[in-house]
Structure formats: structure tokens, C-alpha cells
Tab-separated table of C-alpha atoms and ligand atoms in Angstrom:
chain	number	residue	atom	x	y	z
H	126	MET	CA	77.351	122.808	75.231
H	127	ASP	CA	74.659	123.471	72.606
H	128	ALA	CA	77.194	124.928	70.145
H	129	ILE	CA	79.078	121.647	69.992
H	130	ASP	CA	76.036	119.390	70.120
H	131	THR	CA	75.854	119.045	66.340
H	132	PRO	CA	73.549	116.553	64.565
H	133	ARG	CA	76.602	114.288	64.057
H	134	ILE	CA	77.379	114.285	67.772
H	135	GLN	CA	73.715	113.752	68.597
H	136	ALA	CA	73.643	110.678	66.329
H	137	PHE	CA	76.846	109.390	67.926
H	138	ARG	CA	75.390	109.934	71.390
H	139	ARG	CA	72.276	107.942	70.451
H	140	GLU	CA	74.401	105.111	69.046
H	141	VAL	CA	76.409	104.839	72.279
H	142	ARG	CA	73.301	105.181	74.455
H	143	ASP	CA	71.514	102.383	72.555
H	144	PHE	CA	74.593	100.196	72.804
H	145	VAL	CA	74.813	100.610	76.583
H	146	ALA	CA	71.072	100.057	77.018
H	147	GLY	CA	71.256	96.874	74.940
H	148	GLN	CA	74.568	95.404	76.094
H	149	LEU	CA	75.167	96.318	79.738
H	150	PRO	CA	74.010	93.362	81.876
H	151	GLU	CA	71.253	94.393	84.287
H	152	ALA	CA	73.043	92.985	87.359
H	153	ILE	CA	76.194	95.037	86.644
H	154	LYS	CA	74.062	98.114	86.060
H	155	GLN	CA	72.302	97.743	89.405
H	156	ARG	CA	75.582	97.239	91.263
H	157	THR	CA	77.055	100.384	89.673
H	158	ARG	CA	73.942	102.324	90.640
H	159	GLN	CA	74.586	101.481	94.301
H	160	GLY	CA	77.940	103.269	94.183
H	161	PHE	CA	80.347	100.754	95.742
H	162	HIS	CA	83.827	99.976	94.379
H	163	VAL	CA	83.401	98.009	91.173
H	164	SER	CA	84.298	94.297	91.405
H	165	LYS	CA	86.993	92.682	89.290
H	166	GLU	CA	84.424	90.515	87.516
H	167	ASP	CA	82.233	93.490	86.578
H	168	MET	CA	85.210	95.451	85.226
H	169	ARG	CA	86.458	92.416	83.285
H	170	ASP	CA	83.074	91.487	81.807
H	171	TRP	CA	82.159	95.017	80.782
H	172	THR	CA	85.589	95.655	79.227
H	173	ALA	CA	85.200	92.424	77.218
H	174	ILE	CA	81.787	93.575	75.957
H	175	LEU	CA	83.236	96.937	74.924
H	176	HIS	CA	86.186	95.216	73.285
H	177	ARG	CA	83.920	93.081	71.095
H	178	GLN	CA	82.509	96.348	69.762
H	179	GLY	CA	86.046	97.813	69.317
H	180	TRP	CA	85.331	100.392	72.021
H	181	SER	CA	87.403	99.354	75.034
H	182	ALA	CA	90.147	101.946	74.449
H	183	PRO	CA	88.765	104.767	72.284
H	184	HIS	CA	91.638	107.047	73.322
H	185	TRP	CA	94.316	104.690	71.910
H	186	PRO	CA	95.578	105.090	68.328
H	187	THR	CA	93.780	102.857	65.811
H	188	ALA	CA	97.037	100.982	65.095
H	189	TYR	CA	96.869	99.580	68.628
H	190	GLY	CA	93.137	98.862	68.773
H	191	GLY	CA	91.755	102.327	69.538
H	192	THR	CA	89.421	104.531	67.503
H	193	ASP	CA	89.774	107.635	65.348
H	194	TRP	CA	87.139	109.489	67.351
H	195	SER	CA	87.572	113.191	68.068
H	196	PRO	CA	88.209	114.344	71.667
H	197	LEU	CA	84.559	115.436	71.826
H	198	GLN	CA	83.343	112.000	70.745
H	199	ARG	CA	85.526	110.351	73.379
H	200	MET	CA	84.129	112.657	76.028
H	201	VAL	CA	80.535	112.012	74.912
H	202	PHE	CA	81.267	108.276	74.926
H	203	ASP	CA	82.588	108.316	78.509
H	204	ILE	CA	79.620	110.371	79.679
H	205	GLU	CA	77.047	108.130	77.981
H	206	LEU	CA	78.597	105.047	79.570
H	207	ALA	CA	78.429	106.639	83.013
H	208	LEU	CA	74.853	107.885	82.520
H	209	GLY	CA	73.811	104.374	81.473
H	210	TRP	CA	75.273	103.080	84.803
H	211	ALA	CA	78.189	101.269	83.215
H	212	PRO	CA	81.057	100.596	85.651
H	213	ALA	CA	84.303	102.493	85.145
H	214	PRO	CA	86.906	100.078	83.744
H	215	SER	CA	90.098	99.455	85.695
H	216	PRO	CA	92.259	102.483	84.788
H	217	PHE	CA	95.664	100.879	85.342
H	218	GLY	CA	95.925	99.044	82.027
H	219	LEU	CA	93.730	101.076	79.682
H	220	HIS	CA	94.578	104.573	80.880
H	221	LEU	CA	97.963	104.289	82.576
H	222	ILE	CA	100.394	101.599	81.416
H	223	GLY	CA	98.791	100.885	77.997
H	224	PRO	CA	99.754	104.306	76.551
H	225	VAL	CA	103.252	103.983	78.079
H	226	ILE	CA	103.735	100.586	76.411
H	227	TYR	CA	102.590	101.688	72.951
H	228	THR	CA	104.609	104.921	73.199
H	229	PHE	CA	107.883	103.722	74.773
H	230	GLY	CA	107.701	99.892	74.826
H	231	THR	CA	109.417	97.364	72.575
H	232	GLU	CA	107.517	95.478	69.851
H	233	GLN	CA	107.650	92.398	72.050
H	234	GLN	CA	106.109	94.279	75.007
H	235	LYS	CA	103.352	95.682	72.775
H	236	GLN	CA	102.463	92.234	71.425
H	237	ARG	CA	102.628	90.611	74.814
H	238	TYR	CA	100.663	93.081	76.930
H	239	LEU	CA	98.345	95.269	74.833
H	240	PRO	CA	95.838	92.530	73.804
H	241	GLY	CA	95.133	91.491	77.425
H	242	ILE	CA	94.636	95.122	78.450
H	243	LEU	CA	92.265	95.755	75.551
H	244	ASP	CA	90.014	92.736	76.120
H	245	GLY	CA	89.967	93.154	79.911
H	246	SER	CA	91.510	89.740	80.648
H	247	GLN	CA	94.739	91.073	82.174
H	248	PHE	CA	94.674	93.283	85.263
H	249	TRP	CA	97.414	95.737	86.213
H	250	CYS	CA	98.273	97.810	89.244
H	251	GLN	CA	100.498	100.818	89.825
H	252	GLY	CA	103.607	100.483	91.998
H	253	TYR	CA	104.662	104.089	92.475
H	254	SER	CA	104.095	105.117	96.125
H	255	GLU	CA	106.233	103.834	99.000
H	256	PRO	CA	105.987	104.455	102.750
H	257	ASN	CA	108.337	107.465	102.510
H	258	ALA	CA	107.793	108.376	98.877
H	259	GLY	CA	104.313	109.682	98.075
H	260	SER	CA	104.297	113.362	97.123
H	261	ASP	CA	108.082	113.183	97.039
H	262	LEU	CA	107.935	110.227	94.671
H	263	ALA	CA	111.536	110.529	93.479
H	264	SER	CA	112.698	109.493	96.978
H	265	LEU	CA	111.584	105.924	96.253
H	266	ARG	CA	113.941	103.192	97.455
H	267	THR	CA	112.707	99.887	96.012
H	268	SER	CA	115.869	98.674	94.308
H	269	ALA	CA	116.483	96.691	91.116
H	270	ARG	CA	120.015	95.372	90.591
H	271	ARG	CA	120.984	93.979	87.219
H	272	HIS	CA	122.401	90.415	87.176
H	273	GLY	CA	122.931	89.258	83.577
H	274	ASP	CA	119.572	89.152	81.821
H	275	ARG	CA	117.541	89.767	85.011
H	276	TYR	CA	116.876	92.396	87.649
H	277	ILE	CA	116.626	91.440	91.315
H	278	VAL	CA	114.010	93.608	93.003
H	279	ASN	CA	113.776	94.323	96.740
H	280	GLY	CA	111.568	96.805	98.584
H	281	GLN	CA	107.995	97.819	99.317
H	282	LYS	CA	105.143	99.701	97.669
H	283	ILE	CA	102.068	101.028	99.489
H	284	TRP	CA	98.503	102.123	98.673
H	285	THR	CA	98.613	99.866	95.616
H	286	SER	CA	95.018	99.904	94.341
H	287	GLN	CA	93.620	96.619	93.009
H	288	ALA	CA	96.916	94.744	93.622
H	289	GLN	CA	94.811	91.826	94.876
H	290	TYR	CA	93.285	91.546	91.374
H	291	ALA	CA	96.404	92.280	89.353
H	292	ASP	CA	98.334	89.930	87.104
H	293	MET	CA	101.021	92.564	86.522
H	294	ILE	CA	102.408	95.626	88.297
H	295	PHE	CA	104.226	98.512	86.646
H	296	CYS	CA	106.829	99.601	89.121
H	297	LEU	CA	109.191	102.494	89.608
H	298	VAL	CA	112.467	101.125	90.948
H	299	ARG	CA	115.862	102.577	91.794
H	300	THR	CA	118.577	101.292	89.463
H	301	ASP	CA	121.183	103.906	90.376
H	302	GLY	CA	121.654	105.792	93.642
H	303	SER	CA	124.642	107.905	92.635
H	304	GLY	CA	123.148	110.956	90.854
H	305	SER	CA	120.076	113.118	91.441
H	306	LYS	CA	117.013	111.343	92.884
H	307	GLN	CA	115.191	111.475	89.553
H	308	SER	CA	118.048	110.253	87.383
H	309	GLY	CA	118.422	106.759	88.886
H	310	ILE	CA	114.832	105.555	88.455
H	311	SER	CA	113.633	102.901	85.973
H	312	MET	CA	110.233	101.456	85.113
H	313	LEU	CA	109.802	97.676	85.282
H	314	LEU	CA	106.832	95.465	84.416
H	315	ILE	CA	106.605	92.712	87.045
H	316	ASP	CA	104.471	89.575	86.999
H	317	MET	CA	102.565	89.480	90.314
H	318	ASN	CA	102.897	85.688	90.433
H	319	THR	CA	106.705	85.802	90.586
H	320	PRO	CA	108.128	84.183	93.744
H	321	GLY	CA	108.958	86.867	96.344
H	322	VAL	CA	105.969	89.152	95.605
H	323	THR	CA	103.575	89.453	98.575
H	324	VAL	CA	100.330	91.441	98.689
H	325	ARG	CA	98.969	92.520	102.065
H	326	PRO	CA	95.513	94.192	102.234
H	327	ILE	CA	94.835	97.627	103.747
H	328	ILE	CA	91.210	98.096	104.813
H	329	THR	CA	90.115	101.702	104.330
H	330	GLN	CA	87.647	103.641	106.505
H	331	ASP	CA	84.756	102.580	104.248
H	332	MET	CA	85.602	98.985	105.280
H	333	SER	CA	86.600	98.100	101.716
H	334	HIS	CA	89.609	96.223	100.473
H	335	TYR	CA	90.804	98.379	97.604
H	336	VAL	CA	94.407	99.280	98.486
H	337	ASN	CA	97.351	97.125	99.524
H	338	GLU	CA	100.966	96.940	100.526
H	339	VAL	CA	103.135	95.046	98.037
H	340	PHE	CA	106.467	93.572	99.151
H	341	PHE	CA	109.330	92.436	96.898
H	342	GLU	CA	111.905	90.040	98.266
H	343	ASP	CA	114.648	89.001	95.812
H	344	VAL	CA	112.126	89.060	92.966
H	345	GLU	CA	113.680	88.052	89.634
H	346	VAL	CA	112.426	90.103	86.691
H	347	PRO	CA	113.561	89.515	83.083
H	348	ALA	CA	115.523	92.518	81.786
H	349	ASP	CA	113.179	92.477	78.747
H	350	ASN	CA	110.523	93.879	81.104
H	351	LEU	CA	112.297	97.225	81.368
H	352	ILE	CA	110.373	100.105	79.767
H	353	GLY	CA	112.596	102.216	77.504
H	354	GLU	CA	116.057	102.934	78.858
H	355	GLU	CA	117.499	102.124	82.268
H	356	ASN	CA	117.583	105.188	84.564
H	357	ALA	CA	115.172	107.107	82.277
H	358	GLY	CA	112.085	105.943	84.205
H	359	TRP	CA	111.261	109.393	85.582
H	360	ARG	CA	110.368	110.525	82.054
H	361	TYR	CA	107.887	107.644	81.562
H	362	ALA	CA	106.583	108.110	85.102
H	363	LYS	CA	105.695	111.758	84.420
H	364	PHE	CA	104.089	110.924	81.067
H	365	LEU	CA	101.898	108.401	82.889
H	366	LEU	CA	101.056	110.786	85.741
H	367	GLU	CA	99.812	113.470	83.357
H	368	ASN	CA	97.552	110.912	81.672
H	369	GLU	CA	96.382	109.839	85.137
H	370	ARG	CA	95.448	113.402	86.079
H	371	THR	CA	93.542	113.987	82.857
H	372	ALA	CA	91.718	110.670	83.306
H	373	SER	CA	91.069	111.755	86.895
H	374	ALA	CA	88.981	114.730	85.830
H	375	TYR	CA	86.099	112.555	87.041
H	376	LEU	CA	83.565	114.125	84.700
H	377	PRO	CA	81.624	110.946	83.846
H	378	GLN	CA	81.502	109.894	87.514
H	379	ALA	CA	80.309	113.357	88.546
H	380	LYS	CA	77.552	113.236	85.939
H	381	GLN	CA	76.563	109.797	87.172
H	382	ASP	CA	76.443	111.127	90.748
H	383	MET	CA	74.341	114.116	89.720
H	384	ASN	CA	71.821	111.821	88.037
H	385	ARG	CA	71.661	109.577	91.079
H	386	LEU	CA	71.064	112.615	93.245
H	387	ARG	CA	68.302	114.028	91.053
H	388	GLU	CA	66.632	110.588	90.837
H	389	MET	CA	66.714	110.271	94.595
H	390	ILE	CA	65.374	113.765	95.220
H	391	GLY	CA	62.539	113.004	92.800
H	392	ALA	CA	61.594	109.901	94.783
H	393	LEU	CA	61.944	110.980	98.421
H	394	GLU	CA	59.606	112.747	100.831
H	395	GLY	CA	61.088	115.182	103.340
H	396	GLU	CA	59.583	116.469	106.605
H	397	HIS	CA	57.638	119.182	104.769
H	398	GLY	CA	56.680	117.360	101.561
H	399	PRO	CA	58.437	116.028	98.462
H	400	LEU	CA	62.158	116.831	98.417
H	401	SER	CA	61.776	117.917	94.794
H	402	GLU	CA	59.847	120.945	96.086
H	403	ASP	CA	62.519	121.995	98.586
H	404	PRO	CA	63.904	125.314	97.248
H	405	VAL	CA	67.151	125.164	99.255
H	406	LEU	CA	67.985	121.697	97.977
H	407	ASP	CA	67.046	122.752	94.464
H	408	SER	CA	69.466	125.677	94.574
H	409	GLN	CA	72.247	123.451	95.994
H	410	CYS	CA	71.734	121.053	93.082
H	411	ALA	CA	71.572	123.885	90.555
H	412	GLU	CA	74.878	125.265	91.854
H	413	LEU	CA	76.536	121.864	91.436
H	414	GLU	CA	74.998	121.425	88.000
H	415	LEU	CA	76.454	124.765	86.898
H	416	GLU	CA	79.875	123.794	88.205
H	417	LEU	CA	79.582	120.496	86.433
H	418	ALA	CA	78.716	122.222	83.152
H	419	ALA	CA	81.707	124.569	83.585
H	420	HIS	CA	83.953	121.576	84.319
H	421	GLU	CA	82.690	119.815	81.193
H	422	MET	CA	83.359	122.851	79.002
H	423	THR	CA	86.822	123.322	80.512
H	424	ILE	CA	87.748	119.718	79.814
H	425	TYR	CA	86.408	119.974	76.297
H	426	ARG	CA	88.421	123.170	75.706
H	427	ILE	CA	91.610	121.594	77.056
H	428	LEU	CA	91.190	118.397	75.055
H	429	THR	CA	90.560	120.242	71.795
H	430	ASP	CA	93.285	122.877	72.357
H	431	ASN	CA	95.979	120.296	72.887
H	432	ALA	CA	94.718	117.282	70.913
H	433	ARG	CA	95.998	114.214	72.761
H	434	SER	CA	98.258	115.758	75.384
H	435	PRO	CA	97.021	118.524	77.665
H	436	SER	CA	99.684	120.556	79.479
H	437	ALA	CA	100.759	119.510	82.970
H	438	ALA	CA	99.113	122.586	84.513
H	439	ALA	CA	95.823	121.952	82.701
H	440	ALA	CA	95.816	118.291	83.788
H	441	SER	CA	96.381	119.394	87.401
H	442	MET	CA	93.645	122.018	87.210
H	443	ILE	CA	90.959	119.620	86.007
H	444	LYS	CA	92.033	116.996	88.519
H	445	ILE	CA	91.505	119.450	91.410
H	446	ARG	CA	88.127	120.625	90.080
H	447	GLY	CA	86.930	117.082	89.406
H	448	ALA	CA	87.980	115.863	92.844
H	449	ARG	CA	86.177	118.736	94.591
H	450	LEU	CA	83.024	118.140	92.585
H	451	GLN	CA	83.016	114.437	93.437
H	452	GLN	CA	83.475	115.193	97.119
H	453	ARG	CA	80.696	117.779	97.189
H	454	LEU	CA	78.304	115.510	95.286
H	455	SER	CA	78.840	112.625	97.686
H	456	SER	CA	78.325	115.002	100.646
H	457	LEU	CA	75.016	116.204	99.242
H	458	TRP	CA	73.936	112.605	98.533
H	459	ASN	CA	74.403	111.898	102.249
H	460	GLU	CA	72.693	115.127	103.318
H	461	VAL	CA	69.657	114.304	101.197
H	462	LEU	CA	69.393	110.847	102.748
H	463	GLY	CA	69.764	112.218	106.284
H	464	VAL	CA	69.699	109.433	108.900
H	465	HIS	CA	69.267	106.797	106.170
H	466	ALA	CA	72.848	107.494	105.082
H	467	LEU	CA	74.318	106.714	108.488
H	468	PRO	CA	74.733	102.905	108.255
H	469	LEU	CA	77.931	101.863	106.538
H	470	PHE	CA	76.868	99.049	104.205
H	471	THR	CA	79.485	96.919	102.538
H	472	PRO	CA	78.959	95.409	99.087
H	473	GLY	CA	76.703	92.362	99.253
H	474	ALA	CA	75.592	93.116	102.849
H	475	ASP	CA	71.896	93.173	103.716
H	476	SER	CA	70.681	96.638	102.788
H	477	SER	CA	67.024	95.666	102.601
H	478	TYR	CA	66.000	98.106	105.324
H	479	GLY	CA	65.983	101.871	104.901
H	480	GLU	CA	66.002	103.757	101.620
H	481	PRO	CA	67.065	101.651	98.601
H	482	GLY	CA	69.292	104.480	97.371
H	483	ALA	CA	71.232	104.547	100.632
H	484	ALA	CA	73.307	101.391	100.192
H	485	GLY	CA	76.554	102.860	98.859
H	486	ALA	CA	76.091	106.436	100.130
H	487	MET	CA	78.273	106.423	103.258
H	488	SER	CA	80.845	104.134	101.697
H	489	GLN	CA	81.220	106.493	98.777
H	490	PHE	CA	81.290	109.599	100.968
H	491	LEU	CA	84.218	108.126	102.925
H	492	ILE	CA	86.272	106.851	99.996
H	493	ARG	CA	85.777	110.075	98.045
H	494	ARG	CA	87.958	111.828	100.636
H	495	ALA	CA	90.826	110.040	98.868
H	496	VAL	CA	90.282	111.481	95.376
H	497	SER	CA	92.152	114.655	96.329
H	498	ILE	CA	95.055	112.462	97.513
H	499	TYR	CA	95.674	109.766	94.899
H	500	GLY	CA	97.301	110.677	91.594
H	501	GLY	CA	99.028	113.476	93.568
H	502	THR	CA	97.413	115.551	96.334
H	503	ASN	CA	95.667	118.890	95.714
H	504	GLU	CA	98.650	120.708	97.276
H	505	ILE	CA	100.998	119.059	94.796
H	506	GLN	CA	98.658	119.940	91.902
H	507	HIS	CA	98.620	123.580	93.084
H	508	SER	CA	102.439	123.603	93.044
H	509	ILE	CA	102.473	122.202	89.485
H	510	ILE	CA	100.053	124.910	88.337
H	511	ALA	CA	102.184	127.586	90.046
H	512	LYS	CA	105.461	126.333	88.563
H	513	ARG	CA	104.540	125.021	85.149
H	514	GLY	CA	101.409	127.043	84.379
H	515	LEU	CA	102.140	130.420	85.994
H	516	HIS	CA	105.973	130.133	86.013
H	517	LEU	CA	106.144	131.402	89.604
D	687	FAD	C1	92.702	105.385	98.017
D	687	FAD	C2	94.119	105.562	97.531
D	687	FAD	C3	94.547	104.840	96.424
D	687	FAD	C4	95.871	104.957	95.984
D	687	FAD	N1	96.301	104.181	94.927
D	687	FAD	C5	97.611	104.190	94.580
D	687	FAD	C6	98.115	103.283	93.593
D	687	FAD	O1	97.360	102.491	93.027
D	687	FAD	N2	99.432	103.303	93.304
D	687	FAD	C7	100.301	104.180	93.902
D	687	FAD	O2	101.485	104.159	93.566
D	687	FAD	N3	99.869	105.057	94.854
D	687	FAD	C8	98.543	105.074	95.202
D	687	FAD	N4	98.082	105.936	96.173
D	687	FAD	C9	99.059	106.771	96.871
D	687	FAD	C10	98.944	108.244	96.557
D	687	FAD	O3	99.457	108.542	95.292
D	687	FAD	C11	99.692	108.977	97.687
D	687	FAD	O4	98.937	108.779	98.871
D	687	FAD	C12	99.830	110.454	97.411
D	687	FAD	O5	100.736	110.680	96.364
D	687	FAD	C13	100.306	111.225	98.669
D	687	FAD	O6	101.433	110.634	99.224
D	687	FAD	P1	101.502	110.271	100.779
D	687	FAD	O7	100.285	109.463	101.109
D	687	FAD	O8	102.829	109.658	101.029
D	687	FAD	O9	101.371	111.642	101.556
D	687	FAD	P2	102.522	112.699	101.811
D	687	FAD	O10	103.297	112.886	100.560
D	687	FAD	O11	103.254	112.301	103.037
D	687	FAD	O12	101.693	114.000	102.093
D	687	FAD	C14	101.083	114.291	103.352
D	687	FAD	C15	100.515	115.705	103.284
D	687	FAD	O13	101.565	116.661	103.074
D	687	FAD	C16	101.305	117.451	101.929
D	687	FAD	N5	102.539	117.707	101.187
D	687	FAD	C17	103.529	116.826	100.941
D	687	FAD	N6	104.507	117.426	100.214
D	687	FAD	C18	104.112	118.695	99.988
D	687	FAD	C19	104.687	119.794	99.276
D	687	FAD	N7	105.850	119.688	98.638
D	687	FAD	N8	103.992	120.963	99.239
D	687	FAD	C20	102.785	121.083	99.869
D	687	FAD	N9	102.203	120.066	100.570
D	687	FAD	C21	102.847	118.877	100.616
D	687	FAD	C22	100.360	116.605	101.066
D	687	FAD	O14	99.580	117.399	100.197
D	687	FAD	C23	99.523	115.902	102.120
D	687	FAD	O15	98.470	116.730	102.538
D	687	FAD	C24	96.757	105.861	96.623
D	687	FAD	C25	96.309	106.604	97.723
D	687	FAD	C26	95.016	106.455	98.177
D	687	FAD	C27	94.577	107.256	99.365
């Protein structure tokens, strides 16, 4: 990394670091440090603070409220935020539907939706997966039938993250069942407060409410809420998924985890003395740090090779690597804590006994099993690399 750590980048890094140190509220910082899912309020408040600085969506074009930063600056920015214990913003607006709207949306859609995404006041969720359409997403059956200037939507989505917070859902729906599975899909933007939309929680093994089922019963959606052309939704869906996989490289989170781990090792005593003097643990950390550095360089190379749009195979590759790193880091966090990691604390529960760093450890270990599932499973990413990267 030294070769790219120029004086200009160093100055930029200091500027971002000072901003986070000065602007991130202490209570939000401490909650992020614990490692639980971030609350709606923390995501909203932090996004609003970033927005006031013009930094809530650095990856967007300047015409829509983004920045003209280089890919390296954007990467440094994300890392500095994570290292300062800033919470990750909700990805569904800023990283997923925002770029779809400014790339394929109408002027009216841009004016209506982009400001609320940028300032953090409007929450979105992603209605892709259905009970029998996960990896095989094109098999989705939620239907939208056109009646004059409206669509009538019926069906069900599942695993919808943050649907309980969302004002809007971007949904893949079937508008034509006659051709190939992919050709009859459209993308609709649906107000979650429309009559006929029901959200039912799913409690995951970490005892958190993060994902949901969403049901649509005769939901009326204005035809103006269609993205692009009817039956061309598969194209927008794939554009969004590639952005999702690149955003899911999890580099900032992995760096945050590594810092947490090193801090904890520095503070804890093991059976035979300070953990910081345990050579086995030190080599386990060093191995992860090397992998993390390789991951960082790979992402940097991909971002700079392809400017704003990495290839599908590259996006899949960094998603797999990032997911594995996150899983291994959370495993080591639990190993280091030993028995202290066993209780499953939930956010806000009494965690005043045991090691202070243990509060979110088990919760995070459990939920991290899902990072190699959402956004497309590792097996699906391997198939994309084989087909689109290696042309097998
Ligand atoms: C915590 C969490 C949050 C999520 N958030 C959202 C969200 O916000 N919005 C949303 O739309 N979805 C969301 N998802 C859903 C996620 O995208 C799907 O779970 C994922 O795409 C896998 O689909 P599935 O669960 O139906 O599993 P399946 O597709 O049934 O897969 C089951 C197993 O079979 C394997 N498999 C399937 N097909 C193949 C194949 N062709 N080749 C090789 N192996 C295969 C898979 O790899 C997997 O191991 C979330 C999931 C989780 C766990």
C-alpha cells in the first residue's frame, strides 16, 4: 500500500479521520464498537451528518450529490469511517437503488427519491428473493398486472432486510409469464405504507430482527413507479447485483474487526500471561492481516482498472474473499474471548458482567454465517467466475 499512500492521500486520510473524530456522536461510536446490527436511528443520524458535509454518497456522480473523488479516495474514506467506529449506512438506498434510479430512472423519480436517500431520511429495502426464488432469482412469481395507470401487485418476498424500517421497497415483479423466465420481469418502486403490504418479522439465530417476509395483496402501485421499460427489469436487477457484490467486499468492516481484535488481545490476560504475548495467537492475527492487505490491494486494483464498474467476475471474487475474511475474523474474536463469548447478548441487554468486549461477539459470529449467502451464495459466485471470468 505504501506506493499509493502519497502525501495527497495522507492529507485526505487525515481530513476524514479528523472529521469522524469530531462529528461521530460518542454513543453511536460505542454501539458500533459492540458489533451488533446498527439501529435505524444510528444509520439515519450518521447519514445526515455525512450529508451535511456532502459526503453521504461519495461514489455517486457530482450531478446527483456525489463527489469527484478517485476510487482510491473513496476506499480510504470508507476505511477511515470504519476505523473511527462509524456505523455502516443502510446500503439499500445509497448503494443499491440510488445508482439504479440515477442511471435508468425518469427525471421525476430522480427528483422524488434521490434527496431522501442522500440525507438518510428515507429508508429502502430490497424485494428480490422469494420462497422459491433465491439463487434461481428469475423464477420469481410475485405478479404485477397493469390496469390503466396502475399495477396491481400480488405475491410474497422473503429475507427482506430492514423491511421493518423501510419507507420504500424496490421489487422485482413478473409482468409477463409467456417468454423466458428473465424476459418477463420488471422493477417497481413500492411505497411500504400502501394498503395490502404486510411485513412479518423473521428472528435469526442471533435473536435479532433484521430480516422479514413481505406480503403483497392487491397492492396498487402507480405505473410511474416502474424503473425503465416494462419486462426489462432483469437488466436493472443485474446492474444492481453487481454493485451489491462490489459493496459487499466488506473491506472496511474487516478492518474494523481486525482493530477490535487487536485492541482486545492487547487488553486481555490468558491462562499463561498477556494474550499479546501468545505466539500462536499472534501468528493467527498476522495471517489474517496479510489476507486483509491482499484483499485491500485486490479491491484497489479492480476499482482502478475498471473505473466505476468492475466486471461481474471481479465483483464475485471480492465478495467471496470478503465474506470469508469476515467469517474468520468473527471466529477468532470468539476464540480469543473463550468462555466469555458464550452468552448471546442482544442489543440493549445487560452485558455488565464478563468482558466488556464480549457483548456483540456471539451475535456477530452467528449472523456472519449469512454473509456468504446474501447477495448471492458463494456457490453462485463461483459459477459466475467460471462462466463470465474463465468462460468455462
Ligand atoms: C441475513 C440475510 C439477509 C438477506 N437479505 C435479503 C434482502 O434484503 N433482499 C433479498 O431480496 N434477499 C435477501 N436475502 C436472500 C438471499 O439473497 C438468498 O438467501 C440467497 O440468494 C440464496 O437463496 P435461497 O436462500 O433461496 O437458497 P437456495 O437458492 O435455495 O440455495 C440453497 C443452497 O443451494 C445452493 N445452490 C442453489 N443453486 C445452485 C446452483 N445453481 N449451483 C450451485 N449451488 C446452488 C446454494 O449455494 C445454497 O447453498 C438475505 C438472506 C439472508 C440470509
